[in-house]
Every structure is written in structure tokens, then in C-alpha cells.
Amino acid sequence: MRPDWSSLPSELLGHIADYLLATNDVDCYKDFRAVCTSWRSATEDPKSNLSDLRFRPRRWIIVDEVFQTDARLMINTVTGRVRRKDLPLLRKYDVITTTPCGFLVLADLEPPHAARVLNPLTGHMIRFMAAVPFELGISAAALFCESSPELLLLPDRCQEQYSASLDRTGNFTLDECMISFLATRLAVGGGFSTDDRAMFVPYPFCFAGKMCHQLEQFAIDGSRLFSYHASTGFADLPGTGHTNHCFYVWCAGQPLVVIMQQDRFQVFCMETGGDEDELEPVNNIRDQAIFVGYRRSLSVSAGSVPSVDANCIYYVKSTDSALDIYKYDLETQKQERVSEAIDSLNPNTLSLASLPFTLLQLLSSYTINAWESQLAIQRQQKRDAESEYIKSMLKTLRSMNEESGSSTST
């Protein structure tokens, strides 16, 4: 006699669903609900409650942002689970960027290019009315769903930030405050927005003062913390003369400050409240590993990710015109080269690393590589085409004038 799986008790189905959501395997939860009507009726619809963290991607990162394809490779930094997600819906939109927790930020193909945010695990989309500022290459973004969804866009080139709420029409609101930008950019890049306990994002005013004090304390130039080139900046840091660098990363439920002084790292714990500017040294991050880069920083559970060692910091730097991945052991305070790095995931650009890529290489690439938005690329292509057209017209006019002058003299 074949078992009737559709008759399983609701209580048991609820326990299974809770287990899947506890590890943020929302895609598996969605597949679970699709088995039959009784399983679906015994569980909650992910699209019915946007404010529920269980139904939002948390601790997922999109490690290859190859915009020429519909597929995205996602890694859960806590469980180490890898998922290749086919997203044909991307063909209907311009891909702008991704958030640290795995949302895709999109824009309508037609003007005014209103912003959209896609949850790749559930297929749910949040539709904003505000138009994406297409003149800029957006390199970082964050989505906040406390009361009403709010989208934050951060370009590297001009050190400005743009925000829009769900019901705002027209354009994104521009904030040109340098201190606010640095604090928000560091916090978003470090994954702070993936956890609601990080209360200083997107308006990290109390955090901003502490950050400036810390940068001054370690002689770090805040205006040089970011690079908009895919594989330069931090990767070439030892050769620039600016050897001190600062990273912020949300690690195992606490905000950490990682200071790089030449090839030596120091880790500190930063309190999220109070007026104290002192940092508490951290000598052991236990089973965690930290990846730092000019673009982003993140922590992963070393026991869940193959070839990644606990209590270590991984980073990319250039050596002899090549990019290599180095590991710094916090216990021994020694560094060693562990692998060649990926300089580019663009299929039109030859990468320095050889296929197939390892998880270590993909995680390291995630910290230094970021693609410009399709909207910005199209805008630049249009400007280039207009420039070429003007040059062609001027050349034609000069030729006509020369021929006219020649006929007149004759």
C-alpha cells in the first residue's frame, strides 16, 4: 500500500516548514509548498508577509553577476548551500545590482525606468514608482522592509547615496553628505543590512561619528576606501602607498572592524550603541572566516564551505601582475598564498584563474568584482554613439566646405 503523503498531519508539516525556514532555505520551502494542496494550506505563503524575515533572502550572496545570462549562482554563507537559479524574468528588465543578502535590483526597460526589487528565491517582486538614476553606475544597494520597503542605491564614483520609499514617485532622493555615505557604504558592503539588529543602516548617524574616529585613529583616508574598477583598488593596495585600510563586516551576529596595516590584520568588535569610541580587540572569530575586499566584505561559516579555514581572513592582492588569494591566520599572525584569484567573471574577458572556479575563488571574487548596471552601460553606449555621429557630421561638413572652397577658387 502506497503512503498517502498528502494526509500528513498539519503539525508535522509545520515542523518541516519551520526547519527549512530556520536555515533560510526559502527556495526549498517554496518547493515544499508546491507538492500538494494540503501541504500548501498547512503553511504560510511567502508573498503574504514581506516583513517576515523568514521569507526574505538572508545570508545569501550572488557570486557571479554575469548579466548576459539568466542564471545566477547563489551561496548561503551560513549553511554553505549552493544554488544555481535560472531567472528568465531578468530578460524583461535591466539588471542594476544586487544587495548583500541576495535581492536583485532591476529597472524597467522603458522610461522612466522605475526600480524593481526581485527575491530570486520566491520570485516575488517589489515595485517602486521612483525612477533609477541611470546616469550613474550603481555598485551597492540595500533593501529595508521595517514598515514600508525602502531602497538605497550607492554609486562608488561620486560618493553619493540615493533612497526611495515604496510610494515615492519621480526620482530618488539624493544625499551628498560625505560622512553619511562612508558610513552607509561600509555598513552595506559589510553585510550589515542582512540582519535587522544592525540599526544604524540606512541612517547610521551614530555609527558615522565612530567610523570617522576609527579612520583617523588608524590614519586611513576615507575618500580612498572604494574603487569602481572591477579588479583594482584593494587588489593593488600594496603598490599604491596607501597601506592602511578599514573594513566592516557583520560576523556571527556582531559588527566587526577589520584593520589592514600592510600585510597585518587586526580585528575589533564595535558596539552598536552608546557614546564609547573604544574598540575591543578580537583575537578569535571561532568557526568563522572573513573575506575582505575593495567592494564588499563578508563572513562565512568555515565548517560549511569547503577549502575555507576558520579564524582566518582571506583577501586578494596583486603580485607580479597577477591576482592571488592570500590567507591571514589570526592565531599565528602569518599570511600565505592559497590560490590564484579571478580577475573577472565577464565572459568577454579572459580571467587569470582557470576553470572550474572553486568556492574560495568565487567568494574572493565577490569582494572585488562588481558590474555596472545595464542602464548605465546603455546610457554610455548612447553617448558614445551620439559622439561618433557628431564627429561624422563634422567631418562631412568640413569635407563639403573644402570642396566648396575649391570650386570657388577655380
PDB file of N, CA, C and O in Angstrom, residues 7-47:
ATOM      1  N   SER A   7      -1.787  13.285   3.276  1.00  0.00           N
ATOM      2  CA  SER A   7      -2.556  13.196   4.519  1.00  0.00           C
ATOM      3  C   SER A   7      -1.695  13.384   5.769  1.00  0.00           C
ATOM      4  O   SER A   7      -2.166  13.129   6.876  1.00  0.00           O
ATOM      5  N   LEU A   8      -0.451  13.812   5.603  1.00  0.00           N
ATOM      6  CA  LEU A   8       0.403  14.046   6.767  1.00  0.00           C
ATOM      7  C   LEU A   8      -0.232  15.105   7.669  1.00  0.00           C
ATOM      8  O   LEU A   8      -0.833  16.071   7.179  1.00  0.00           O
ATOM      9  N   PRO A   9      -0.112  14.948   8.981  1.00  0.00           N
ATOM     10  CA  PRO A   9      -0.735  15.915   9.898  1.00  0.00           C
ATOM     11  C   PRO A   9      -0.123  17.305   9.758  1.00  0.00           C
ATOM     12  O   PRO A   9       1.069  17.455   9.478  1.00  0.00           O
ATOM     13  N   SER A  10      -0.960  18.313   9.967  1.00  0.00           N
ATOM     14  CA  SER A  10      -0.531  19.706   9.808  1.00  0.00           C
ATOM     15  C   SER A  10       0.614  20.055  10.743  1.00  0.00           C
ATOM     16  O   SER A  10       1.502  20.835  10.392  1.00  0.00           O
ATOM     17  N   GLU A  11       0.608  19.487  11.944  1.00  0.00           N
ATOM     18  CA  GLU A  11       1.665  19.787  12.913  1.00  0.00           C
ATOM     19  C   GLU A  11       3.029  19.339  12.406  1.00  0.00           C
ATOM     20  O   GLU A  11       4.026  20.060  12.527  1.00  0.00           O
ATOM     21  N   LEU A  12       3.073  18.136  11.810  1.00  0.00           N
ATOM     22  CA  LEU A  12       4.327  17.634  11.249  1.00  0.00           C
ATOM     23  C   LEU A  12       4.773  18.488  10.074  1.00  0.00           C
ATOM     24  O   LEU A  12       5.965  18.825   9.939  1.00  0.00           O
ATOM     25  N   LEU A  13       3.835  18.860   9.216  1.00  0.00           N
ATOM     26  CA  LEU A  13       4.173  19.716   8.079  1.00  0.00           C
ATOM     27  C   LEU A  13       4.718  21.058   8.555  1.00  0.00           C
ATOM     28  O   LEU A  13       5.656  21.611   7.962  1.00  0.00           O
ATOM     29  N   GLY A  14       4.150  21.586   9.633  1.00  0.00           N
ATOM     30  CA  GLY A  14       4.634  22.852  10.191  1.00  0.00           C
ATOM     31  C   GLY A  14       6.051  22.746  10.700  1.00  0.00           C
ATOM     32  O   GLY A  14       6.857  23.674  10.511  1.00  0.00           O
ATOM     33  N   HIS A  15       6.390  21.622  11.336  1.00  0.00           N
ATOM     34  CA  HIS A  15       7.763  21.423  11.833  1.00  0.00           C
ATOM     35  C   HIS A  15       8.763  21.360  10.674  1.00  0.00           C
ATOM     36  O   HIS A  15       9.867  21.914  10.758  1.00  0.00           O
ATOM     37  N   ILE A  16       8.386  20.671   9.606  1.00  0.00           N
ATOM     38  CA  ILE A  16       9.275  20.575   8.441  1.00  0.00           C
ATOM     39  C   ILE A  16       9.480  21.955   7.827  1.00  0.00           C
ATOM     40  O   ILE A  16      10.603  22.341   7.481  1.00  0.00           O
ATOM     41  N   ALA A  17       8.390  22.705   7.705  1.00  0.00           N
ATOM     42  CA  ALA A  17       8.483  24.046   7.129  1.00  0.00           C
ATOM     43  C   ALA A  17       9.359  24.954   7.991  1.00  0.00           C
ATOM     44  O   ALA A  17      10.182  25.710   7.474  1.00  0.00           O
ATOM     45  N   ASP A  18       9.192  24.871   9.311  1.00  0.00           N
ATOM     46  CA  ASP A  18       9.999  25.695  10.220  1.00  0.00           C
ATOM     47  C   ASP A  18      11.480  25.352  10.113  1.00  0.00           C
ATOM     48  O   ASP A  18      12.343  26.237  10.212  1.00  0.00           O
ATOM     49  N   TYR A  19      11.785  24.073   9.907  1.00  0.00           N
ATOM     50  CA  TYR A  19      13.184  23.660   9.761  1.00  0.00           C
ATOM     51  C   TYR A  19      13.796  24.277   8.514  1.00  0.00           C
ATOM     52  O   TYR A  19      14.935  24.770   8.534  1.00  0.00           O
ATOM     53  N   LEU A  20      13.061  24.277   7.403  1.00  0.00           N
ATOM     54  CA  LEU A  20      13.569  24.856   6.160  1.00  0.00           C
ATOM     55  C   LEU A  20      13.773  26.365   6.300  1.00  0.00           C
ATOM     56  O   LEU A  20      14.765  26.921   5.829  1.00  0.00           O
ATOM     57  N   LEU A  21      12.843  27.034   6.963  1.00  0.00           N
ATOM     58  CA  LEU A  21      12.939  28.480   7.110  1.00  0.00           C
ATOM     59  C   LEU A  21      14.013  28.874   8.103  1.00  0.00           C
ATOM     60  O   LEU A  21      14.579  29.962   8.018  1.00  0.00           O
ATOM     61  N   ALA A  22      14.317  28.010   9.064  1.00  0.00           N
ATOM     62  CA  ALA A  22      15.349  28.319  10.063  1.00  0.00           C
ATOM     63  C   ALA A  22      16.722  28.464   9.425  1.00  0.00           C
ATOM     64  O   ALA A  22      17.566  29.222   9.906  1.00  0.00           O
ATOM     65  N   THR A  23      16.956  27.741   8.343  1.00  0.00           N
ATOM     66  CA  THR A  23      18.231  27.830   7.622  1.00  0.00           C
ATOM     67  C   THR A  23      18.112  28.718   6.390  1.00  0.00           C
ATOM     68  O   THR A  23      19.016  28.735   5.555  1.00  0.00           O
ATOM     69  N   ASN A  24      16.992  29.449   6.273  1.00  0.00           N
ATOM     70  CA  ASN A  24      16.729  30.368   5.171  1.00  0.00           C
ATOM     71  C   ASN A  24      16.737  29.674   3.809  1.00  0.00           C
ATOM     72  O   ASN A  24      17.091  30.253   2.792  1.00  0.00           O
ATOM     73  N   ASP A  25      16.340  28.403   3.801  1.00  0.00           N
ATOM     74  CA  ASP A  25      16.191  27.679   2.541  1.00  0.00           C
ATOM     75  C   ASP A  25      14.799  27.950   1.984  1.00  0.00           C
ATOM     76  O   ASP A  25      13.953  27.055   1.845  1.00  0.00           O
ATOM     77  N   VAL A  26      14.558  29.231   1.646  1.00  0.00           N
ATOM     78  CA  VAL A  26      13.238  29.658   1.209  1.00  0.00           C
ATOM     79  C   VAL A  26      12.856  28.986  -0.102  1.00  0.00           C
ATOM     80  O   VAL A  26      11.682  28.686  -0.352  1.00  0.00           O
ATOM     81  N   ASP A  27      13.826  28.737  -0.965  1.00  0.00           N
ATOM     82  CA  ASP A  27      13.527  28.078  -2.240  1.00  0.00           C
ATOM     83  C   ASP A  27      13.029  26.655  -2.007  1.00  0.00           C
ATOM     84  O   ASP A  27      12.088  26.205  -2.670  1.00  0.00           O
ATOM     85  N   CYS A  28      13.641  25.943  -1.048  1.00  0.00           N
ATOM     86  CA  CYS A  28      13.179  24.594  -0.710  1.00  0.00           C
ATOM     87  C   CYS A  28      11.792  24.647  -0.068  1.00  0.00           C
ATOM     88  O   CYS A  28      10.947  23.776  -0.302  1.00  0.00           O
ATOM     89  N   TYR A  29      11.564  25.671   0.736  1.00  0.00           N
ATOM     90  CA  TYR A  29      10.259  25.866   1.360  1.00  0.00           C
ATOM     91  C   TYR A  29       9.182  26.076   0.293  1.00  0.00           C
ATOM     92  O   TYR A  29       8.079  25.524   0.380  1.00  0.00           O
ATOM     93  N   LYS A  30       9.507  26.836  -0.723  1.00  0.00           N
ATOM     94  CA  LYS A  30       8.563  27.075  -1.812  1.00  0.00           C
ATOM     95  C   LYS A  30       8.274  25.780  -2.561  1.00  0.00           C
ATOM     96  O   LYS A  30       7.119  25.492  -2.912  1.00  0.00           O
ATOM     97  N   ASP A  31       9.306  24.967  -2.812  1.00  0.00           N
ATOM     98  CA  ASP A  31       9.106  23.671  -3.470  1.00  0.00           C
ATOM     99  C   ASP A  31       8.261  22.749  -2.582  1.00  0.00           C
ATOM    100  O   ASP A  31       7.434  21.978  -3.084  1.00  0.00           O
ATOM    101  N   PHE A  32       8.479  22.827  -1.281  1.00  0.00           N
ATOM    102  CA  PHE A  32       7.739  22.015  -0.320  1.00  0.00           C
ATOM    103  C   PHE A  32       6.242  22.333  -0.393  1.00  0.00           C
ATOM    104  O   PHE A  32       5.400  21.434  -0.407  1.00  0.00           O
ATOM    105  N   ARG A  33       5.904  23.615  -0.493  1.00  0.00           N
ATOM    106  CA  ARG A  33       4.511  24.032  -0.546  1.00  0.00           C
ATOM    107  C   ARG A  33       3.850  23.625  -1.867  1.00  0.00           C
ATOM    108  O   ARG A  33       2.622  23.508  -1.953  1.00  0.00           O
ATOM    109  N   ALA A  34       4.668  23.411  -2.897  1.00  0.00           N
ATOM    110  CA  ALA A  34       4.116  23.098  -4.216  1.00  0.00           C
ATOM    111  C   ALA A  34       3.775  21.618  -4.391  1.00  0.00           C
ATOM    112  O   ALA A  34       3.221  21.231  -5.430  1.00  0.00           O
ATOM    113  N   VAL A  35       4.078  20.793  -3.383  1.00  0.00           N
ATOM    114  CA  VAL A  35       3.840  19.347  -3.518  1.00  0.00           C
ATOM    115  C   VAL A  35       2.363  19.034  -3.703  1.00  0.00           C
ATOM    116  O   VAL A  35       1.973  18.286  -4.605  1.00  0.00           O
ATOM    117  N   CYS A  36       1.514  19.599  -2.841  1.00  0.00           N
ATOM    118  CA  CYS A  36       0.085  19.326  -2.953  1.00  0.00           C
ATOM    119  C   CYS A  36      -0.707  20.404  -2.221  1.00  0.00           C
ATOM    120  O   CYS A  36      -0.141  21.222  -1.486  1.00  0.00           O
ATOM    121  N   THR A  37      -2.014  20.384  -2.398  1.00  0.00           N
ATOM    122  CA  THR A  37      -2.872  21.411  -1.817  1.00  0.00           C
ATOM    123  C   THR A  37      -2.834  21.393  -0.296  1.00  0.00           C
ATOM    124  O   THR A  37      -2.801  22.439   0.359  1.00  0.00           O
ATOM    125  N   SER A  38      -2.840  20.198   0.311  1.00  0.00           N
ATOM    126  CA  SER A  38      -2.856  20.111   1.773  1.00  0.00           C
ATOM    127  C   SER A  38      -1.564  20.648   2.380  1.00  0.00           C
ATOM    128  O   SER A  38      -1.592  21.286   3.434  1.00  0.00           O
ATOM    129  N   TRP A  39      -0.425  20.416   1.724  1.00  0.00           N
ATOM    130  CA  TRP A  39       0.835  20.946   2.236  1.00  0.00           C
ATOM    131  C   TRP A  39       0.853  22.465   2.111  1.00  0.00           C
ATOM    132  O   TRP A  39       1.383  23.164   2.977  1.00  0.00           O
ATOM    133  N   ARG A  40       0.268  22.959   1.025  1.00  0.00           N
ATOM    134  CA  ARG A  40       0.232  24.397   0.807  1.00  0.00           C
ATOM    135  C   ARG A  40      -0.699  25.094   1.809  1.00  0.00           C
ATOM    136  O   ARG A  40      -0.382  26.159   2.331  1.00  0.00           O
ATOM    137  N   SER A  41      -1.812  24.471   2.107  1.00  0.00           N
ATOM    138  CA  SER A  41      -2.759  25.078   3.040  1.00  0.00           C
ATOM    139  C   SER A  41      -2.248  25.033   4.475  1.00  0.00           C
ATOM    140  O   SER A  41      -2.688  25.829   5.307  1.00  0.00           O
ATOM    141  N   ALA A  42      -1.328  24.122   4.782  1.00  0.00           N
ATOM    142  CA  ALA A  42      -0.795  23.994   6.143  1.00  0.00           C
ATOM    143  C   ALA A  42       0.370  24.932   6.405  1.00  0.00           C
ATOM    144  O   ALA A  42       0.863  25.013   7.530  1.00  0.00           O
ATOM    145  N   THR A  43       0.823  25.650   5.376  1.00  0.00           N
ATOM    146  CA  THR A  43       1.976  26.543   5.517  1.00  0.00           C
ATOM    147  C   THR A  43       1.625  27.932   5.002  1.00  0.00           C
ATOM    148  O   THR A  43       0.685  28.111   4.233  1.00  0.00           O
ATOM    149  N   GLU A  44       2.425  28.903   5.411  1.00  0.00           N
ATOM    150  CA  GLU A  44       2.154  30.301   5.066  1.00  0.00           C
ATOM    151  C   GLU A  44       2.769  30.652   3.713  1.00  0.00           C
ATOM    152  O   GLU A  44       3.885  30.232   3.387  1.00  0.00           O
ATOM    153  N   ASP A  45       2.042  31.464   2.958  1.00  0.00           N
ATOM    154  CA  ASP A  45       2.514  31.922   1.657  1.00  0.00           C
ATOM    155  C   ASP A  45       3.621  32.959   1.847  1.00  0.00           C
ATOM    156  O   ASP A  45       3.421  33.964   2.534  1.00  0.00           O
ATOM    157  N   PRO A  46       4.827  32.745   1.272  1.00  0.00           N
ATOM    158  CA  PRO A  46       5.926  33.716   1.432  1.00  0.00           C
ATOM    159  C   PRO A  46       5.586  35.105   0.926  1.00  0.00           C
ATOM    160  O   PRO A  46       6.152  36.094   1.404  1.00  0.00           O
ATOM    161  N   LYS A  47       4.661  35.215  -0.026  1.00  0.00           N
ATOM    162  CA  LYS A  47       4.329  36.514  -0.602  1.00  0.00           C
ATOM    163  C   LYS A  47       3.325  37.299   0.240  1.00  0.00           C
ATOM    164  O   LYS A  47       3.029  38.445  -0.056  1.00  0.00           O
TER     165      LYS A  47
END
